[in-house]
Coordinates of N, CA and C in Angstrom, one line a residue:
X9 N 0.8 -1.2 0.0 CA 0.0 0.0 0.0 C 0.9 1.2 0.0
X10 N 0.3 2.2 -0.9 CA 1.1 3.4 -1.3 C 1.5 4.2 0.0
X11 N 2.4 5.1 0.5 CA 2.3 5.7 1.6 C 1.7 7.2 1.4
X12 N 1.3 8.0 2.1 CA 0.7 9.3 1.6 C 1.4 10.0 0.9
X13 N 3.0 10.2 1.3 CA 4.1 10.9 0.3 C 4.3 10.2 -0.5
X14 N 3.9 9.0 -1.4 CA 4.3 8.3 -2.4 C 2.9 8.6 -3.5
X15 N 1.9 9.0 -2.6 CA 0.4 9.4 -3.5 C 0.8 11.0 -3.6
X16 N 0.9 11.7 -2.8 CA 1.1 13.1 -2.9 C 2.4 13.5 -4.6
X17 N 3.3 12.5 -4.3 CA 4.5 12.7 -5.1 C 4.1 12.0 -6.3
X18 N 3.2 10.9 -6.6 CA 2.4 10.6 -7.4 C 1.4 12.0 -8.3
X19 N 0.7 12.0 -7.4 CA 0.0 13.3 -8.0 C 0.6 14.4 -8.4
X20 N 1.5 14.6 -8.0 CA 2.4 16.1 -8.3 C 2.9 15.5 -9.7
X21 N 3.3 14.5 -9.9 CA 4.3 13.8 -10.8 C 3.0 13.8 -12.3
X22 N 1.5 13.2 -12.1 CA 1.2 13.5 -13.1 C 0.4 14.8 -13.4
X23 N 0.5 15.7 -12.7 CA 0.4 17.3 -12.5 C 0.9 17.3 -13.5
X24 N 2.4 17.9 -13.4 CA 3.6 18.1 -13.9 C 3.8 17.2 -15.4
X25 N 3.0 15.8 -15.5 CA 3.1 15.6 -16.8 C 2.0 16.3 -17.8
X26 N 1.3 16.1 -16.9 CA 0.1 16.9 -18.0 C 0.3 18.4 -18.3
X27 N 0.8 19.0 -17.5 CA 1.0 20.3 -17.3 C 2.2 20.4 -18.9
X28 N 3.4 19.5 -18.7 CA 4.0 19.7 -19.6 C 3.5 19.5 -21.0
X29 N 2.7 18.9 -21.3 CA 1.9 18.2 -22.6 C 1.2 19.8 -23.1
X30 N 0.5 19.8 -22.1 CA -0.3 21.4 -22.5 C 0.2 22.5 -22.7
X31 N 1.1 23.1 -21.8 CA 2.4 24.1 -21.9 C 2.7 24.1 -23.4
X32 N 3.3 22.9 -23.7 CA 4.1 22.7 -25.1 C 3.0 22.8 -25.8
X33 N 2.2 21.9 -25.8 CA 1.2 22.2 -27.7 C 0.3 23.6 -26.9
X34 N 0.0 24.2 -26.3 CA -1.0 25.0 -26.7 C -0.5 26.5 -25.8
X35 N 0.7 26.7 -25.5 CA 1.2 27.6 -24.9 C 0.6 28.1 -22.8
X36 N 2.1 28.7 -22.8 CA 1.0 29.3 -21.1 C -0.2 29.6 -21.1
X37 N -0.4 31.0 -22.3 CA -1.3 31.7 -22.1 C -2.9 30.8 -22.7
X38 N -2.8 30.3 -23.3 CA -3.7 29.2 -23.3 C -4.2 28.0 -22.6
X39 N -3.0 27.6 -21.6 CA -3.6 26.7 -20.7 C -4.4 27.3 -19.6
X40 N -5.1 26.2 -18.8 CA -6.0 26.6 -17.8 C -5.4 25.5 -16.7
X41 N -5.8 26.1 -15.4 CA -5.9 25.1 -14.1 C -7.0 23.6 -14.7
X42 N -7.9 24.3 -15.0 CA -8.9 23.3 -15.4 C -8.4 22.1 -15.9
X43 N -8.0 22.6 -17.5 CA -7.6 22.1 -18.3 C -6.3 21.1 -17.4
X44 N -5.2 21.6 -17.1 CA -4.7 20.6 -16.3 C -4.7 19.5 -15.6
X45 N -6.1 20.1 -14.7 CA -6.4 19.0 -13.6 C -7.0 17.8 -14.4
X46 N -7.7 18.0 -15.3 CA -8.6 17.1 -15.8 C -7.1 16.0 -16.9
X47 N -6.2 17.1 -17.4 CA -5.1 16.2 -18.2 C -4.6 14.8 -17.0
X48 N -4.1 15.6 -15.7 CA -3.6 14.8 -15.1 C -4.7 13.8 -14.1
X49 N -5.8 13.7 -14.3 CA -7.3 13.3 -14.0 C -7.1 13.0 -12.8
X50 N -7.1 14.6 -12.5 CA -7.3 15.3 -10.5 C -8.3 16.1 -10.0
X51 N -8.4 16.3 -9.4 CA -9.2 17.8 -8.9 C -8.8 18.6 -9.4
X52 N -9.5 19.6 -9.5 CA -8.6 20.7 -9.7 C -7.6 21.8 -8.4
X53 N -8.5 21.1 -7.3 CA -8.4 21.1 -6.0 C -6.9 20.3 -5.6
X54 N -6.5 19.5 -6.3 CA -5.4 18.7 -6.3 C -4.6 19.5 -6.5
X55 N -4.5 20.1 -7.7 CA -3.6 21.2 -8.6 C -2.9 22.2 -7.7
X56 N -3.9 22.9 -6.9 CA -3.9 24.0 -6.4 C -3.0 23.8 -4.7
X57 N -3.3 22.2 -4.6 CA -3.0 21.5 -3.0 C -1.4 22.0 -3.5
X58 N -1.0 21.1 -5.0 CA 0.5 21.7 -4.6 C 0.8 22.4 -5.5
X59 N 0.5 23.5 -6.1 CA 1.0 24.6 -7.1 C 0.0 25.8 -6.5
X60 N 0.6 26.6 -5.8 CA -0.9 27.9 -5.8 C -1.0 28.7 -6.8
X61 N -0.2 28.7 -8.1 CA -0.7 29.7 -8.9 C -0.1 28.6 -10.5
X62 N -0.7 29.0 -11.7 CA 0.1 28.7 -12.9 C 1.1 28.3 -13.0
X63 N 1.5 29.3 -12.9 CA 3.1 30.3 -13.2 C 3.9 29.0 -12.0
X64 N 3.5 28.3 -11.2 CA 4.2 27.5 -10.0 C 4.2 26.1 -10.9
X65 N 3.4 26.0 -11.5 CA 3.4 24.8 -12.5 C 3.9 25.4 -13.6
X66 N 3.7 26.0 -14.3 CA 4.8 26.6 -15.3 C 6.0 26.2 -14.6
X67 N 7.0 26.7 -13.8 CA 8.2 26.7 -13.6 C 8.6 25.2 -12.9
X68 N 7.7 24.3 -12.4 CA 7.8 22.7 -12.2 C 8.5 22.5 -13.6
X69 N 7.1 22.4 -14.5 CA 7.6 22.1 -16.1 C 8.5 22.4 -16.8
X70 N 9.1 23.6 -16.7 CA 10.1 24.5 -17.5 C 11.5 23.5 -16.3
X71 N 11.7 23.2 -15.1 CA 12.5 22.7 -14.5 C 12.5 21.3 -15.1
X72 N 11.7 20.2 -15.0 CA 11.9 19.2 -15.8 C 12.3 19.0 -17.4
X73 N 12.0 20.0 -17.9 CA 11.9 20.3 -19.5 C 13.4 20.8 -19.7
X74 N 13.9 21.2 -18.9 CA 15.4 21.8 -18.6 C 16.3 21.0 -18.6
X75 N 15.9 19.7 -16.9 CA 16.4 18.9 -16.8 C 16.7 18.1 -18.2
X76 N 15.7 17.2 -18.8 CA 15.8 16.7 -19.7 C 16.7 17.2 -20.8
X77 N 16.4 18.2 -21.1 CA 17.3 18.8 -22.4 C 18.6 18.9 -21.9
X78 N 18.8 19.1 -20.8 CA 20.4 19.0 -20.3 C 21.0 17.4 -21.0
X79 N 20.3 16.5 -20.2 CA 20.9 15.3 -20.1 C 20.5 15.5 -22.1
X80 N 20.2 15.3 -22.8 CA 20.2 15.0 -24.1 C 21.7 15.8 -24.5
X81 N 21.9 16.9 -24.1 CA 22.8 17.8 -24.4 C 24.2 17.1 -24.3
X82 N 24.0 16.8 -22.7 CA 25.2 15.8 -22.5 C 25.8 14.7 -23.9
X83 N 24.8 13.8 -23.7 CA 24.9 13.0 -24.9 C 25.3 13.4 -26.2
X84 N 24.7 14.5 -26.6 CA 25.3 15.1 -27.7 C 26.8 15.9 -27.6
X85 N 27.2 16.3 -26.4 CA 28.5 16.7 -26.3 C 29.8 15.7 -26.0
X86 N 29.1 14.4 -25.4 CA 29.9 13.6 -25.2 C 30.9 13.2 -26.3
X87 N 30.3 13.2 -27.5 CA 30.4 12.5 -28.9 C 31.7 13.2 -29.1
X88 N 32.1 14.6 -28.6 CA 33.2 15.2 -29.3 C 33.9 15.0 -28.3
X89 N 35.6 15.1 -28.6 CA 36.4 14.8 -28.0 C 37.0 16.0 -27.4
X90 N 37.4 17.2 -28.4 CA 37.8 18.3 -28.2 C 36.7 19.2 -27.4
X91 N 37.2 20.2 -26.2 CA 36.2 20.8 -25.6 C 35.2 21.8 -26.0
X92 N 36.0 22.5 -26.6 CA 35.0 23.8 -27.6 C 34.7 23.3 -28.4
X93 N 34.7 22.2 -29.5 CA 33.7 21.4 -30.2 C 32.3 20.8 -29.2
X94 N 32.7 20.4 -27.8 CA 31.7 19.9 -27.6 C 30.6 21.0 -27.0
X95 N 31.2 22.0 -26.8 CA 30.4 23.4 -26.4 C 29.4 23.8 -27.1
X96 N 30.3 23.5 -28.5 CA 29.8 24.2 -29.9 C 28.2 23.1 -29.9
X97 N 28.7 21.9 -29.9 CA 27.9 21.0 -30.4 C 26.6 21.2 -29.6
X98 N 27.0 21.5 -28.2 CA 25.9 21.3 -26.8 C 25.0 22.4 -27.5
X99 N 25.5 23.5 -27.8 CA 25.0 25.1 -28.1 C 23.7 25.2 -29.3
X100 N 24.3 24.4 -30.4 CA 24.0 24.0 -31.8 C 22.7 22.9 -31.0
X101 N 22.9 21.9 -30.3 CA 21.7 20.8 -29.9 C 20.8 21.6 -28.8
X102 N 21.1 22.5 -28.3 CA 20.0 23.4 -27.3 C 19.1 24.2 -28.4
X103 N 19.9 25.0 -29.5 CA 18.5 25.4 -30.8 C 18.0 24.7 -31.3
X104 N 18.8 23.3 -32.0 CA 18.3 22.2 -32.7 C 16.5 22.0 -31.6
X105 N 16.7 21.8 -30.5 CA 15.9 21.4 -29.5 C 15.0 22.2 -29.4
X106 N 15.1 23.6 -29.1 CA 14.3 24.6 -28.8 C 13.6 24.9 -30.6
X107 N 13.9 24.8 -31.4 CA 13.3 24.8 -32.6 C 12.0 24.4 -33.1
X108 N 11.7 23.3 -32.0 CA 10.4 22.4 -32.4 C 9.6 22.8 -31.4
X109 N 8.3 22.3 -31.5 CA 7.3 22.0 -30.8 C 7.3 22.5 -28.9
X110 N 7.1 21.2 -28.4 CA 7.0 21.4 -27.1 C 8.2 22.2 -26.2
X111 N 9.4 21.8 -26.7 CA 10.6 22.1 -26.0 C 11.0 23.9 -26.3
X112 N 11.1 24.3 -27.4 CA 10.9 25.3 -27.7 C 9.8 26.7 -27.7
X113 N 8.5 25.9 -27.2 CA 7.5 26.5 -26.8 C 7.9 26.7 -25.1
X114 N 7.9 26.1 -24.6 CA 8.5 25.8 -23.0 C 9.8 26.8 -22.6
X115 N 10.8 26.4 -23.5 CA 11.6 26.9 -23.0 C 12.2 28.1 -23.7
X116 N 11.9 28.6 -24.8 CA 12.2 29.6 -25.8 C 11.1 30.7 -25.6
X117 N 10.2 30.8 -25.9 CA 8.9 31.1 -25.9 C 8.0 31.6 -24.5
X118 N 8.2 30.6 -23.8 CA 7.0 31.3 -22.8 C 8.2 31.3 -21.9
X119 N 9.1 30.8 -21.5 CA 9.9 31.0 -20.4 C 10.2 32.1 -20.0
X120 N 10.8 32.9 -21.0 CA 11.3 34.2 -20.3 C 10.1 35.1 -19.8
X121 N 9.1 35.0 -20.8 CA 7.9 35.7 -20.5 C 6.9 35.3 -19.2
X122 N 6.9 34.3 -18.6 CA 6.6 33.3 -17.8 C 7.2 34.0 -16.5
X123 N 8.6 33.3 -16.8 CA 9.2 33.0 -15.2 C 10.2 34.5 -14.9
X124 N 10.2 35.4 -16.2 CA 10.7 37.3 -16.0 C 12.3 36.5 -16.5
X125 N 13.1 37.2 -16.9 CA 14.4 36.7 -17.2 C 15.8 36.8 -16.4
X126 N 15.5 36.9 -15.0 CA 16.0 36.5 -14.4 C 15.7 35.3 -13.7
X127 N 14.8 35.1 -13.5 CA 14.2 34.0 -12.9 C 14.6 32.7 -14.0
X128 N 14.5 33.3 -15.4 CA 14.2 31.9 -16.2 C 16.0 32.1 -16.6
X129 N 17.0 33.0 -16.0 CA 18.7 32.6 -16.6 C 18.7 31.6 -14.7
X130 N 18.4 32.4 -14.0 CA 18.5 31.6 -13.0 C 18.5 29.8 -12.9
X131 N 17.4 29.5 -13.3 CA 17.2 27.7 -14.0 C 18.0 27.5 -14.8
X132 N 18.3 28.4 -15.8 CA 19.0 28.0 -16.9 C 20.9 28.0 -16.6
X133 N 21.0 28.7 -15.8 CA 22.0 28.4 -14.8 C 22.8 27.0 -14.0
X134 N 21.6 26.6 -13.5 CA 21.8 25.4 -12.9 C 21.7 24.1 -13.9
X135 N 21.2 24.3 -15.0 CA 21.4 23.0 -16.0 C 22.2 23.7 -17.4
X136 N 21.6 24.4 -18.5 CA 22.7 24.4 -19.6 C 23.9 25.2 -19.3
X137 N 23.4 26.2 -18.6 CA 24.4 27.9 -17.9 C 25.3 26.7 -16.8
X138 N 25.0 25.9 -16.5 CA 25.8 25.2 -15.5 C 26.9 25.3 -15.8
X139 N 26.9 24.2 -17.2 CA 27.9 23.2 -17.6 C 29.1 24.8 -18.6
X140 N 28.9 25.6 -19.0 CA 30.2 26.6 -19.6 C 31.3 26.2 -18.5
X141 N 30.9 26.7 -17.5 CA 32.5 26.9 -16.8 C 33.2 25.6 -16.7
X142 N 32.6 24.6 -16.4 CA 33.0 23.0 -16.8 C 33.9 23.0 -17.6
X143 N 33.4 22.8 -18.5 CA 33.5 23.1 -20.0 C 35.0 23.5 -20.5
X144 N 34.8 24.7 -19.9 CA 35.9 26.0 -20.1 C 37.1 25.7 -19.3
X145 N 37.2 24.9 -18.1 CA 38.2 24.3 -17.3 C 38.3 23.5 -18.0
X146 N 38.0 22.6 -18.9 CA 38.5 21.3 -19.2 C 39.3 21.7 -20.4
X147 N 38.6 22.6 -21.3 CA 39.4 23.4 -22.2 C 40.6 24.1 -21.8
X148 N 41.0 24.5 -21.2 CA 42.3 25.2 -20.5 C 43.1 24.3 -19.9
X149 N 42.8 23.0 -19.3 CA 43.5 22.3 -18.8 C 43.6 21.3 -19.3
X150 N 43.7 20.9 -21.0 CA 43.5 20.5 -22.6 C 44.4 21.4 -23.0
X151 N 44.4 22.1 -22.9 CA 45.9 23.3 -23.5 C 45.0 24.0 -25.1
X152 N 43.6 23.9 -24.6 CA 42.8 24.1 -26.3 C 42.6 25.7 -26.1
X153 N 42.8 26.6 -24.8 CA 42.2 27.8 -24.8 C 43.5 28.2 -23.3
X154 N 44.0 29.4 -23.6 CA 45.1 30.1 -22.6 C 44.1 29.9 -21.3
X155 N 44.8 29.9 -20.4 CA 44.5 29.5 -19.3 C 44.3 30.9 -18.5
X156 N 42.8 31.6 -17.9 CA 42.1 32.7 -17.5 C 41.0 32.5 -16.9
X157 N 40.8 33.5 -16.6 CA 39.7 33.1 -15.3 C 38.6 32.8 -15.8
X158 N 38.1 31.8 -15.2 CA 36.5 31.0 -16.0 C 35.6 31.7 -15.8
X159 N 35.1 32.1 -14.3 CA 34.3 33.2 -14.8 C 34.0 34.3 -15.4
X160 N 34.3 34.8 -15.9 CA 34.3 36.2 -16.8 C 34.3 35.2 -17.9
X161 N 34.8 34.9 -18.4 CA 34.5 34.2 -19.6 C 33.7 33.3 -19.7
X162 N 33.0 33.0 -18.8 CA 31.8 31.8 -19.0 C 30.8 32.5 -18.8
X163 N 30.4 33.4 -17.9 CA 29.4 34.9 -18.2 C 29.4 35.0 -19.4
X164 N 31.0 35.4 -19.9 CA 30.8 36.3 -21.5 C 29.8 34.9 -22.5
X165 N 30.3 34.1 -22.5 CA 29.6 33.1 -23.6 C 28.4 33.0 -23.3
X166 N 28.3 32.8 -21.9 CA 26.6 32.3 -21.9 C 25.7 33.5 -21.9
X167 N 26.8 35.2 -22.3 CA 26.2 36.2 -21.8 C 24.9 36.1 -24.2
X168 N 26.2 35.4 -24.6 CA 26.2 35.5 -25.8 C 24.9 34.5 -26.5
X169 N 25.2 33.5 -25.2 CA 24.1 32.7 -25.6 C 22.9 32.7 -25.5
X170 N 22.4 33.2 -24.2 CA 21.4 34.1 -23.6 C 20.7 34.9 -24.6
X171 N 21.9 36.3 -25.3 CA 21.0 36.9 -26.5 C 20.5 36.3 -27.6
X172 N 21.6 35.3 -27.9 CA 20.8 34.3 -29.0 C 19.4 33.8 -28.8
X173 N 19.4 33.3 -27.7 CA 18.3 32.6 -27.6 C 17.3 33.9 -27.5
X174 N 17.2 35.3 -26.9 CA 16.4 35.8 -26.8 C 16.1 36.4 -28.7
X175 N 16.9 36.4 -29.4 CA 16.6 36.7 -31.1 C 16.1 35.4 -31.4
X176 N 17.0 34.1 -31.5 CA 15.7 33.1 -31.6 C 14.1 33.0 -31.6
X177 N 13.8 33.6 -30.3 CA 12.5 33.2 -29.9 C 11.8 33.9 -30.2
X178 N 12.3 35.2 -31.0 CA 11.6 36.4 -31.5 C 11.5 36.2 -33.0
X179 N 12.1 35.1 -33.2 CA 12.2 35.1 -35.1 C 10.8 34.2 -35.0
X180 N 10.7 34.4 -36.4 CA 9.6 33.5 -37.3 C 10.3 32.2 -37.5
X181 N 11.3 31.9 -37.9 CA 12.0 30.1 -37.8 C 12.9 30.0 -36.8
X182 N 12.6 29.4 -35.6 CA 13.5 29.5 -34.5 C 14.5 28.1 -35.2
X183 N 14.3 27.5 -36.0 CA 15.2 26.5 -36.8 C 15.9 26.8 -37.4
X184 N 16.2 27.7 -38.5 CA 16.8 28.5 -39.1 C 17.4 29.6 -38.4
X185 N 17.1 30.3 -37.8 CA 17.6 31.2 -36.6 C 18.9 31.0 -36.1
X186 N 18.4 29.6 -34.9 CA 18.8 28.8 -34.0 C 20.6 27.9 -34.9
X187 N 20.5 27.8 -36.0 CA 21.2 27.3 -36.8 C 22.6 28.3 -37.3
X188 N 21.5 29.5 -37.7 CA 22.8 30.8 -37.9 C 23.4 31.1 -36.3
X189 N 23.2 31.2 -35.6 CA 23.4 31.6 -34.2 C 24.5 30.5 -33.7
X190 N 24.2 29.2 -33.6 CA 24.8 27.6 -33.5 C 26.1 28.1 -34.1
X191 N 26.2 28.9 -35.3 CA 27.4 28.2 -36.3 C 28.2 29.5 -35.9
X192 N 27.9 31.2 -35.3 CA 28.0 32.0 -35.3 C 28.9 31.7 -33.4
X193 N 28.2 31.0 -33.2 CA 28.4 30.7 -31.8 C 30.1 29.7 -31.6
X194 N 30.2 29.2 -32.6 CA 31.3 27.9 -33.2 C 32.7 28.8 -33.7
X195 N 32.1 29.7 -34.1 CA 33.5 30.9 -34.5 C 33.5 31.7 -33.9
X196 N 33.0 31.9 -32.6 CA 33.4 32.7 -31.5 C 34.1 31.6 -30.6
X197 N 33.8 30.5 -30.1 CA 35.0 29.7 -29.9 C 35.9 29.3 -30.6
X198 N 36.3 29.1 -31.5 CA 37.2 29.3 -32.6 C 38.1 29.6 -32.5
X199 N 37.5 31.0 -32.2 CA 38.7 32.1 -31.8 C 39.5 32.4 -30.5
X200 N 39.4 31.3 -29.8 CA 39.3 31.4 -28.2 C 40.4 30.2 -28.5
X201 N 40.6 29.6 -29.7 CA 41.7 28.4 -29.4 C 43.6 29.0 -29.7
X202 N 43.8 28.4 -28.9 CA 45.6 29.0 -28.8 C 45.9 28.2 -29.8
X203 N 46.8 29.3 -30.7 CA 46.8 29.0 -32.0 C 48.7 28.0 -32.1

């Protein structure tokens, strides 16, 4: 027999999936509490037990949706050997991703406008904004980039990445966009390699 925090974390859990389903095809400003409760087939009284406002399930979902795209990121960065290739690559698979559908609606699209943009670099911090300074140590101590202090330069990139994504989200083809920016983003590290 379930224990009450295994039903409670149960129900938060398909909160949060339905929530995510809706978010992506039909945007924030389109979804409803309603609409929710009935996705995740709760109360709507459920909804509210653990999220007191939208915007608190918005940012559940934008946190999983995050999570996720990290770990894919990974995977796609692993592939490269060299570290600012795999920067490049992570950078290039974060538009590739944010390009389509749900993930790009979520996290391109309603996020900043959603969670204010501090709030939404903040998240974005702790999963793709994480991994630069990583990154950028492994690169310096690879002999691929002079050896300087990571922060200021892991600001500057992600300060770079940041605006990309906010011209992305504002274009008409966040795929095409997302792609010029990717390749624009690859010759700014480029240029960071000790020649």
């Amino acid at each position: 027999m379930a224990t009450q925090a295994e039903r409670r974390e149960k129900t938060r859990a398909a909160i949060v999936k339905a929530a995510r389903r809706i978010f992506g095809e039909r945007g924030f400003a389109a979804a409803t509490m309603d609409g929710i409760a009935a996705g995740a087939r709760v109360a709507k009284g459920a909804v509210y037990h653990h999220f007191a406002t939208k915007e608190a399930v918005f940012e559940a979902v934008f946190e999983q949706v995050s999570l996720d795209l990290v770990a894919d990121l990974d995977r796609i960065s692993r592939a490269e050997n060299d570290p600012l290739a795999a920067m490049a690559a992570g950078t290039q698979g974060y538009f590739a991703a944010c390009s389509k559908g749900p993930t790009g609606q979520i996290i391109l699209r309603d996020g900043p406008a959603v969670l204010g943009w501090e709030r939404w670099r903040e998240i974005d911090a702790k999963h793709f904004g994480g991994k630069f300074p990583r990154a950028l140590a492994a690169a310096m101590d690879a002999g691929v980039i002079a050896k300087q202090p990571i922060e200021p330069l892991a600001r500057l990139l992600l300060g770079a990445v940041t605006e990309a994504a906010v011209a992305v989200s504002a274009g008409p083809d966040i795929g095409k966009t997302g792609t010029d920016y990717a390749r624009a983003f690859r010759s700014l590290l480029d240029a960071l390699r000790v020649k």
